[in-house]
Amino acid sequence: MPTRHARTAWDGGFEDGSGQVELTDSGLGTFEMSFPKRSSEDGAGATNPEELIAAAHSSCYTMQLTALLGQRGATPISIETSAAVTLGPDPEGGFKISRIDLTVRGEVEGIDGDGFAEAAEAAKAGCPVSKALGGVDTITLDAVLETA
């Protein structure tokens, strides 16, 4: 498997500086970031590490889930996963990611609700990004099999 790269360029200090994060391998974009925008409710038109982690986690989880469903003989029609990443104070000082909430809705042929729930939990445990985020205190999963 290949190694992936991103690059961040930053000017200024923590509270008054700003930067850009670039997805260098794919070339899909360069995104603005700053601490004031990071700590705003709506992101103020910039991304932040937590949003990028949410994107990484939701995409990796979805790929893992579709692989596990296929191994069970099921056929995914559509899977939609969202991840909410919470940054909070660290009792040891500074900040830390304290919680991630995964929500997945799937339309899948050839599996019942219990089988979908089992695959969803296994994907949460087995996806490489979930494993990398092992230091997060709480990772929840809300998984529902929907019918067409």
GROMACS .gro file of N, CA and C in nm:
model
  444
    1MET      N    1   0.085  -0.118   0.000
    1MET     CA    2   0.000   0.000   0.000
    1MET      C    3   0.089   0.124   0.000
    2PRO      N    4   0.047   0.228  -0.070
    2PRO     CA    5   0.128   0.350  -0.079
    2PRO      C    6   0.124   0.433   0.048
    3THR      N    7   0.222   0.518   0.063
    3THR     CA    8   0.225   0.619   0.169
    3THR      C    9   0.161   0.745   0.113
    4ARG      N   10   0.074   0.810   0.189
    4ARG     CA   11   0.004   0.931   0.145
    4ARG      C   12   0.063   1.054   0.212
    5HIS      N   13   0.050   1.169   0.144
    5HIS     CA   14   0.113   1.292   0.192
    5HIS      C   15   0.016   1.409   0.193
    6ALA      N   16   0.034   1.495   0.290
    6ALA     CA   17  -0.031   1.625   0.296
    6ALA      C   18   0.075   1.722   0.348
    7ARG      N   19   0.054   1.850   0.321
    7ARG     CA   20   0.152   1.951   0.361
    7ARG      C   21   0.076   2.070   0.419
    8THR      N   22   0.129   2.127   0.526
    8THR     CA   23   0.072   2.247   0.585
    8THR      C   24   0.179   2.356   0.588
    9ALA      N   25   0.141   2.474   0.543
    9ALA     CA   26   0.226   2.593   0.550
    9ALA      C   27   0.155   2.692   0.642
   10TRP      N   28   0.226   2.746   0.739
   10TRP     CA   29   0.167   2.833   0.841
   10TRP      C   30   0.250   2.960   0.854
   11ASP      N   31   0.184   3.074   0.866
   11ASP     CA   32   0.250   3.202   0.890
   11ASP      C   33   0.194   3.263   1.017
   12GLY      N   34   0.282   3.308   1.106
   12GLY     CA   35   0.239   3.375   1.228
   12GLY      C   36   0.231   3.282   1.346
   13GLY      N   37   0.178   3.336   1.454
   13GLY     CA   38   0.166   3.262   1.579
   13GLY      C   39   0.040   3.178   1.585
   14PHE      N   40   0.021   3.115   1.699
   14PHE     CA   41  -0.092   3.023   1.717
   14PHE      C   42  -0.226   3.094   1.703
   15GLU      N   43  -0.246   3.201   1.778
   15GLU     CA   44  -0.376   3.268   1.780
   15GLU      C   45  -0.395   3.368   1.667
   16ASP      N   46  -0.285   3.426   1.614
   16ASP     CA   47  -0.301   3.528   1.511
   16ASP      C   48  -0.255   3.480   1.373
   17GLY      N   49  -0.203   3.360   1.365
   17GLY     CA   50  -0.153   3.308   1.237
   17GLY      C   51  -0.260   3.238   1.157
   18SER      N   52  -0.220   3.198   1.038
   18SER     CA   53  -0.309   3.121   0.953
   18SER      C   54  -0.224   3.037   0.859
   19GLY      N   55  -0.288   2.944   0.794
   19GLY     CA   56  -0.214   2.857   0.705
   19GLY      C   57  -0.303   2.790   0.604
   20GLN      N   58  -0.240   2.702   0.530
   20GLN     CA   59  -0.310   2.623   0.430
   20GLN      C   60  -0.262   2.479   0.442
   21VAL      N   61  -0.356   2.388   0.430
   21VAL     CA   62  -0.323   2.246   0.425
   21VAL      C   63  -0.351   2.201   0.283
   22GLU      N   64  -0.256   2.128   0.228
   22GLU     CA   65  -0.263   2.086   0.088
   22GLU      C   66  -0.267   1.934   0.081
   23LEU      N   67  -0.360   1.881   0.003
   23LEU     CA   68  -0.364   1.738  -0.025
   23LEU      C   69  -0.268   1.714  -0.141
   24THR      N   70  -0.144   1.680  -0.110
   24THR     CA   71  -0.039   1.683  -0.211
   24THR      C   72  -0.043   1.566  -0.308
   25ASP      N   73  -0.075   1.447  -0.263
   25ASP     CA   74  -0.076   1.333  -0.355
   25ASP      C   75  -0.187   1.342  -0.458
   26SER      N   76  -0.306   1.373  -0.413
   26SER     CA   77  -0.419   1.379  -0.506
   26SER      C   78  -0.425   1.511  -0.581
   27GLY      N   79  -0.369   1.615  -0.522
   27GLY     CA   80  -0.378   1.746  -0.584
   27GLY      C   81  -0.519   1.801  -0.586
   28LEU      N   82  -0.606   1.747  -0.501
   28LEU     CA   83  -0.747   1.787  -0.504
   28LEU      C   84  -0.774   1.922  -0.440
   29GLY      N   85  -0.678   1.973  -0.363
   29GLY     CA   86  -0.708   2.105  -0.308
   29GLY      C   87  -0.612   2.149  -0.201
   30THR      N   88  -0.618   2.279  -0.179
   30THR     CA   89  -0.548   2.346  -0.070
   30THR      C   90  -0.655   2.420   0.008
   31PHE      N   91  -0.655   2.404   0.139
   31PHE     CA   92  -0.762   2.455   0.222
   31PHE      C   93  -0.707   2.546   0.331
   32GLU      N   94  -0.776   2.659   0.352
   32GLU     CA   95  -0.737   2.757   0.453
   32GLU      C   96  -0.766   2.706   0.593
   33MET      N   97  -0.684   2.752   0.689
   33MET     CA   98  -0.707   2.720   0.829
   33MET      C   99  -0.648   2.827   0.919
   34SER      N  100  -0.707   2.844   1.038
   34SER     CA  101  -0.656   2.935   1.140
   34SER      C  102  -0.719   2.895   1.272
   35PHE      N  103  -0.658   2.936   1.383
   35PHE     CA  104  -0.715   2.900   1.513
   35PHE      C  105  -0.850   2.968   1.537
   36PRO      N  106  -0.866   3.098   1.508
   36PRO     CA  107  -0.999   3.157   1.531
   36PRO      C  108  -1.109   3.087   1.451
   37LYS      N  109  -1.079   3.047   1.329
   37LYS     CA  110  -1.179   2.976   1.249
   37LYS      C  111  -1.197   2.833   1.300
   38ARG      N  112  -1.090   2.774   1.350
   38ARG     CA  113  -1.098   2.638   1.406
   38ARG      C  114  -1.193   2.636   1.525
   39SER      N  115  -1.192   2.741   1.604
   39SER     CA  116  -1.272   2.743   1.725
   39SER      C  117  -1.410   2.805   1.704
   40SER      N  118  -1.444   2.844   1.581
   40SER     CA  119  -1.578   2.897   1.554
   40SER      C  120  -1.675   2.782   1.532
   41GLU      N  121  -1.802   2.808   1.554
   41GLU     CA  122  -1.904   2.703   1.539
   41GLU      C  123  -1.918   2.655   1.395
   42ASP      N  124  -1.909   2.745   1.297
   42ASP     CA  125  -1.935   2.706   1.159
   42ASP      C  126  -1.809   2.689   1.075
   43GLY      N  127  -1.691   2.708   1.132
   43GLY     CA  128  -1.567   2.692   1.059
   43GLY      C  129  -1.528   2.814   0.978
   44ALA      N  130  -1.621   2.907   0.960
   44ALA     CA  131  -1.594   3.035   0.894
   44ALA      C  132  -1.520   3.019   0.760
   45GLY      N  133  -1.557   2.918   0.684
   45GLY     CA  134  -1.499   2.901   0.551
   45GLY      C  135  -1.360   2.841   0.548
   46ALA      N  136  -1.318   2.782   0.658
   46ALA     CA  137  -1.186   2.719   0.664
   46ALA      C  138  -1.200   2.580   0.724
   47THR      N  139  -1.104   2.494   0.696
   47THR     CA  140  -1.107   2.361   0.755
   47THR      C  141  -1.023   2.360   0.882
   48ASN      N  142  -1.014   2.246   0.945
   48ASN     CA  143  -0.936   2.230   1.068
   48ASN      C  144  -0.901   2.083   1.084
   49PRO      N  145  -0.809   2.051   1.173
   49PRO     CA  146  -0.769   1.910   1.189
   49PRO      C  147  -0.885   1.817   1.224
   50GLU      N  148  -0.980   1.865   1.303
   50GLU     CA  149  -1.090   1.778   1.343
   50GLU      C  150  -1.179   1.743   1.223
   51GLU      N  151  -1.203   1.840   1.136
   51GLU     CA  152  -1.283   1.812   1.017
   51GLU      C  153  -1.210   1.714   0.924
   52LEU      N  154  -1.079   1.731   0.913
   52LEU     CA  155  -1.002   1.639   0.829
   52LEU      C  156  -1.001   1.498   0.888
   53ILE      N  157  -0.995   1.488   1.020
   53ILE     CA  158  -1.003   1.356   1.085
   53ILE      C  159  -1.142   1.296   1.062
   54ALA      N  160  -1.246   1.378   1.073
   54ALA     CA  161  -1.382   1.329   1.047
   54ALA      C  162  -1.394   1.276   0.905
   55ALA      N  163  -1.336   1.347   0.809
   55ALA     CA  164  -1.340   1.301   0.670
   55ALA      C  165  -1.264   1.170   0.654
   56ALA      N  166  -1.146   1.163   0.715
   56ALA     CA  167  -1.066   1.041   0.706
   56ALA      C  168  -1.138   0.923   0.770
   57HIS      N  169  -1.197   0.947   0.888
   57HIS     CA  170  -1.262   0.837   0.960
   57HIS      C  171  -1.388   0.790   0.887
   58SER      N  172  -1.471   0.883   0.843
   58SER     CA  173  -1.595   0.841   0.776
   58SER      C  174  -1.566   0.767   0.645
   59SER      N  175  -1.466   0.812   0.572
   59SER     CA  176  -1.436   0.745   0.444
   59SER      C  177  -1.372   0.608   0.466
   60CYS      N  178  -1.278   0.598   0.558
   60CYS     CA  179  -1.214   0.469   0.587
   60CYS      C  180  -1.316   0.370   0.642
   61TYR      N  181  -1.398   0.416   0.736
   61TYR     CA  182  -1.500   0.329   0.794
   61TYR      C  183  -1.594   0.275   0.686
   62THR      N  184  -1.637   0.362   0.595
   62THR     CA  185  -1.729   0.320   0.490
   62THR      C  186  -1.666   0.214   0.401
   63MET      N  187  -1.540   0.233   0.364
   63MET     CA  188  -1.472   0.132   0.282
   63MET      C  189  -1.462   0.000   0.356
   64GLN      N  190  -1.428   0.005   0.485
   64GLN     CA  191  -1.416  -0.117   0.565
   64GLN      C  192  -1.551  -0.188   0.574
   65LEU      N  193  -1.658  -0.110   0.597
   65LEU     CA  194  -1.791  -0.169   0.608
   65LEU      C  195  -1.832  -0.237   0.477
   66THR      N  196  -1.809  -0.172   0.364
   66THR     CA  197  -1.848  -0.234   0.237
   66THR      C  198  -1.770  -0.362   0.212
   67ALA      N  199  -1.643  -0.365   0.252
   67ALA     CA  200  -1.563  -0.487   0.237
   67ALA      C  201  -1.621  -0.599   0.323
   68LEU      N  202  -1.655  -0.569   0.448
   68LEU     CA  203  -1.710  -0.671   0.537
   68LEU      C  204  -1.847  -0.720   0.491
   69LEU      N  205  -1.929  -0.629   0.440
   69LEU     CA  206  -2.059  -0.670   0.388
   69LEU      C  207  -2.042  -0.764   0.270
   70GLY      N  208  -1.948  -0.733   0.181
   70GLY     CA  209  -1.920  -0.820   0.067
   70GLY      C  210  -1.873  -0.957   0.110
   71GLN      N  211  -1.789  -0.962   0.215
   71GLN     CA  212  -1.742  -1.090   0.267
   71GLN      C  213  -1.857  -1.174   0.322
   72ARG      N  214  -1.963  -1.108   0.364
   72ARG     CA  215  -2.080  -1.178   0.418
   72ARG      C  216  -2.181  -1.212   0.308
   73GLY      N  217  -2.145  -1.185   0.184
   73GLY     CA  218  -2.233  -1.215   0.072
   73GLY      C  219  -2.341  -1.111   0.047
   74ALA      N  220  -2.333  -0.998   0.113
   74ALA     CA  221  -2.432  -0.892   0.096
   74ALA      C  222  -2.386  -0.797  -0.014
   75THR      N  223  -2.481  -0.724  -0.071
   75THR     CA  224  -2.451  -0.629  -0.178
   75THR      C  225  -2.489  -0.488  -0.133
   76PRO      N  226  -2.390  -0.404  -0.103
   76PRO     CA  227  -2.421  -0.266  -0.067
   76PRO      C  228  -2.477  -0.190  -0.188
   77ILE      N  229  -2.590  -0.124  -0.169
   77ILE     CA  230  -2.649  -0.038  -0.271
   77ILE      C  231  -2.603   0.106  -0.245
   78SER      N  232  -2.617   0.149  -0.120
   78SER     CA  233  -2.567   0.281  -0.080
   78SER      C  234  -2.535   0.278   0.069
   79ILE      N  235  -2.426   0.344   0.101
   79ILE     CA  236  -2.383   0.359   0.241
   79ILE      C  237  -2.353   0.508   0.260
   80GLU      N  238  -2.407   0.566   0.366
   80GLU     CA  239  -2.375   0.705   0.400
   80GLU      C  240  -2.328   0.709   0.545
   81THR      N  241  -2.207   0.760   0.563
   81THR     CA  242  -2.146   0.766   0.696
   81THR      C  243  -2.107   0.909   0.726
   82SER      N  244  -2.140   0.954   0.846
   82SER     CA  245  -2.091   1.083   0.893
   82SER      C  246  -2.013   1.059   1.021
   83ALA      N  247  -1.916   1.147   1.045
   83ALA     CA  248  -1.836   1.141   1.167
   83ALA      C  249  -1.835   1.280   1.228
   84ALA      N  250  -1.864   1.286   1.356
   84ALA     CA  251  -1.857   1.411   1.432
   84ALA      C  252  -1.742   1.399   1.530
   85VAL      N  253  -1.641   1.485   1.515
   85VAL     CA  254  -1.520   1.480   1.596
   85VAL      C  255  -1.524   1.596   1.694
   86THR      N  256  -1.513   1.566   1.823
   86THR     CA  257  -1.520   1.667   1.928
   86THR      C  258  -1.382   1.692   1.987
   87LEU      N  259  -1.342   1.818   1.987
   87LEU     CA  260  -1.218   1.863   2.051
   87LEU      C  261  -1.255   1.921   2.185
   88GLY      N  262  -1.188   1.877   2.288
   88GLY     CA  263  -1.217   1.928   2.422
   88GLY      C  264  -1.090   1.942   2.504
   89PRO      N  265  -1.105   1.995   2.623
   89PRO     CA  266  -0.987   2.011   2.710
   89PRO      C  267  -0.931   1.875   2.752
   90ASP      N  268  -0.800   1.871   2.764
   90ASP     CA  269  -0.731   1.752   2.813
   90ASP      C  270  -0.700   1.776   2.960
   91PRO      N  271  -0.744   1.688   3.050
   91PRO     CA  272  -0.717   1.706   3.192
   91PRO      C  273  -0.567   1.720   3.223
   92GLU      N  274  -0.484   1.668   3.133
   92GLU     CA  275  -0.339   1.679   3.154
   92GLU      C  276  -0.282   1.806   3.094
   93GLY      N  277  -0.368   1.890   3.038
   93GLY     CA  278  -0.325   2.016   2.979
   93GLY      C  279  -0.349   2.020   2.830
   94GLY      N  280  -0.383   2.136   2.780
   94GLY     CA  281  -0.408   2.153   2.637
   94GLY      C  282  -0.543   2.096   2.597
   95PHE      N  283  -0.548   2.045   2.475
   95PHE     CA  284  -0.672   1.992   2.418
   95PHE      C  285  -0.648   1.850   2.368
   96LYS      N  286  -0.759   1.779   2.347
   96LYS     CA  287  -0.751   1.646   2.286
   96LYS      C  288  -0.884   1.615   2.218
   97ILE      N  289  -0.879   1.522   2.127
   97ILE     CA  290  -1.003   1.472   2.068
   97ILE      C  291  -1.064   1.378   2.170
   98SER      N  292  -1.179   1.418   2.222
   98SER     CA  293  -1.239   1.343   2.331
   98SER      C  294  -1.348   1.247   2.286
   99ARG      N  295  -1.403   1.271   2.165
   99ARG     CA  296  -1.517   1.190   2.124
   99ARG      C  297  -1.530   1.193   1.972
  100ILE      N  298  -1.570   1.079   1.917
  100ILE     CA  299  -1.607   1.070   1.776
  100ILE      C  300  -1.738   0.991   1.771
  101ASP      N  301  -1.836   1.048   1.701
  101ASP     CA  302  -1.964   0.982   1.683
  101ASP      C  303  -1.979   0.947   1.535
  102LEU      N  304  -1.985   0.818   1.506
  102LEU     CA  305  -2.008   0.769   1.370
  102LEU      C  306  -2.155   0.737   1.353
  103THR      N  307  -2.211   0.782   1.242
  103THR     CA  308  -2.349   0.751   1.207
  103THR      C  309  -2.348   0.692   1.067
  104VAL      N  310  -2.404   0.574   1.052
  104VAL     CA  311  -2.407   0.509   0.921
  104VAL      C  312  -2.547   0.462   0.889
  105ARG      N  313  -2.587   0.489   0.767
  105ARG     CA  314  -2.714   0.442   0.714
  105ARG      C  315  -2.683   0.365   0.587
  106GLY      N  316  -2.737   0.245   0.576
  106GLY     CA  317  -2.706   0.163   0.460
  106GLY      C  318  -2.827   0.100   0.398
  107GLU      N  319  -2.825   0.096   0.267
  107GLU     CA  320  -2.921   0.016   0.192
  107GLU      C  321  -2.839  -0.098   0.134
  108VAL      N  322  -2.868  -0.219   0.180
  108VAL     CA  323  -2.786  -0.335   0.146
  108VAL      C  324  -2.877  -0.453   0.119
  109GLU      N  325  -2.852  -0.523   0.010
  109GLU     CA  326  -2.928  -0.643  -0.023
  109GLU      C  327  -2.857  -0.765   0.035
  110GLY      N  328  -2.935  -0.862   0.079
  110GLY     CA  329  -2.878  -0.989   0.123
  110GLY      C  330  -2.830  -0.993   0.266
  111ILE      N  331  -2.881  -0.903   0.350
  111ILE     CA  332  -2.842  -0.905   0.492
  111ILE      C  333  -2.957  -0.847   0.573
  112ASP      N  334  -2.974  -0.896   0.696
  112ASP     CA  335  -3.078  -0.841   0.782
  112ASP      C  336  -3.017  -0.736   0.875
  113GLY      N  337  -3.102  -0.675   0.956
  113GLY     CA  338  -3.058  -0.569   1.046
  113GLY      C  339  -2.951  -0.612   1.143
  114ASP      N  340  -2.965  -0.733   1.199
  114ASP     CA  341  -2.865  -0.782   1.293
  114ASP      C  342  -2.730  -0.804   1.224
  115GLY      N  343  -2.733  -0.861   1.105
  115GLY     CA  344  -2.609  -0.883   1.031
  115GLY      C  345  -2.542  -0.752   0.994
  116PHE      N  346  -2.624  -0.653   0.957
  116PHE     CA  347  -2.569  -0.520   0.925
  116PHE      C  348  -2.505  -0.458   1.049
  117ALA      N  349  -2.573  -0.468   1.163
  117ALA     CA  350  -2.519  -0.413   1.287
  117ALA      C  351  -2.387  -0.480   1.326
  118GLU      N  352  -2.379  -0.612   1.308
  118GLU     CA  353  -2.255  -0.684   1.339
  118GLU      C  354  -2.142  -0.639   1.247
  119ALA      N  355  -2.171  -0.626   1.118
  119ALA     CA  356  -2.069  -0.580   1.023
  119ALA      C  357  -2.028  -0.436   1.055
  120ALA      N  358  -2.124  -0.353   1.093
  120ALA     CA  359  -2.095  -0.214   1.126
  120ALA      C  360  -2.001  -0.204   1.246
  121GLU      N  361  -2.026  -0.283   1.349
  121GLU     CA  362  -1.939  -0.284   1.467
  121GLU      C  363  -1.800  -0.337   1.432
  122ALA      N  364  -1.794  -0.441   1.351
  122ALA     CA  365  -1.665  -0.496   1.310
  122ALA      C  366  -1.586  -0.395   1.227
  123ALA      N  367  -1.656  -0.317   1.144
  123ALA     CA  368  -1.588  -0.215   1.065
  123ALA      C  369  -1.533  -0.105   1.155
  124LYS      N  370  -1.607  -0.069   1.258
  124LYS     CA  371  -1.560   0.032   1.353
  124LYS      C  372  -1.431  -0.014   1.421
  125ALA      N  373  -1.425  -0.140   1.458
  125ALA     CA  374  -1.305  -0.193   1.524
  125ALA      C  375  -1.191  -0.214   1.426
  126GLY      N  376  -1.223  -0.247   1.301
  126GLY     CA  377  -1.120  -0.289   1.208
  126GLY      C  378  -1.067  -0.185   1.111
  127CYS      N  379  -1.135  -0.073   1.097
  127CYS     CA  380  -1.086   0.024   0.998
  127CYS      C  381  -0.954   0.084   1.046
  128PRO      N  382  -0.857   0.101   0.956
  128PRO     CA  383  -0.726   0.152   0.995
  128PRO      C  384  -0.730   0.287   1.066
  129VAL      N  385  -0.822   0.375   1.027
  129VAL     CA  386  -0.829   0.505   1.094
  129VAL      C  387  -0.883   0.488   1.236
  130SER      N  388  -0.982   0.400   1.256
  130SER     CA  389  -1.028   0.372   1.393
  130SER      C  390  -0.913   0.323   1.479
  131LYS      N  391  -0.832   0.235   1.423
  131LYS     CA  392  -0.717   0.183   1.498
  131LYS      C  393  -0.620   0.296   1.531
  132ALA      N  394  -0.597   0.387   1.436
  132ALA     CA  395  -0.505   0.498   1.460
  132ALA      C  396  -0.558   0.593   1.566
  133LEU      N  397  -0.689   0.596   1.583
  133LEU     CA  398  -0.752   0.687   1.679
  133LEU      C  399  -0.780   0.618   1.813
  134GLY      N  400  -0.705   0.516   1.843
  134GLY     CA  401  -0.726   0.439   1.965
  134GLY      C  402  -0.716   0.519   2.094
  135GLY      N  403  -0.654   0.635   2.091
  135GLY     CA  404  -0.642   0.718   2.211
  135GLY      C  405  -0.764   0.803   2.239
  136VAL      N  406  -0.863   0.801   2.151
  136VAL     CA  407  -0.985   0.878   2.172
  136VAL      C  408  -1.068   0.808   2.279
  137ASP      N  409  -1.114   0.884   2.378
  137ASP     CA  410  -1.188   0.825   2.490
  137ASP      C  411  -1.314   0.751   2.447
  138THR      N  412  -1.393   0.810   2.357
  138THR     CA  413  -1.522   0.753   2.320
  138THR      C  414  -1.540   0.759   2.170
  139ILE      N  415  -1.568   0.645   2.109
  139ILE     CA  416  -1.610   0.639   1.969
  139ILE      C  417  -1.741   0.563   1.967
  140THR      N  418  -1.848   0.633   1.930
  140THR     CA  419  -1.980   0.572   1.926
  140THR      C  420  -2.017   0.535   1.783
  141LEU      N  421  -2.117   0.449   1.772
  141LEU     CA  422  -2.166   0.408   1.640
  141LEU      C  423  -2.317   0.396   1.644
  142ASP      N  424  -2.383   0.463   1.551
  142ASP     CA  425  -2.525   0.453   1.530
  142ASP      C  426  -2.544   0.398   1.389
  143ALA      N  427  -2.575   0.269   1.377
  143ALA     CA  428  -2.585   0.203   1.248
  143ALA      C  429  -2.727   0.153   1.224
  144VAL      N  430  -2.782   0.191   1.108
  144VAL     CA  431  -2.918   0.149   1.074
  144VAL      C  432  -2.922   0.100   0.930
  145LEU      N  433  -2.980  -0.018   0.912
  145LEU     CA  434  -3.006  -0.072   0.779
  145LEU      C  435  -3.141  -0.018   0.734
  146GLU      N  436  -3.141   0.050   0.621
  146GLU     CA  437  -3.264   0.108   0.569
  146GLU      C  438  -3.311   0.026   0.449
  147THR      N  439  -3.441   0.031   0.425
  147THR     CA  440  -3.494  -0.038   0.308
  147THR      C  441  -3.533   0.064   0.202
  148ALA      N  442  -3.528   0.020   0.079
  148ALA     CA  443  -3.559   0.110  -0.033
  148ALA      C  444  -3.705   0.142  -0.040
   0.00000   0.00000   0.00000
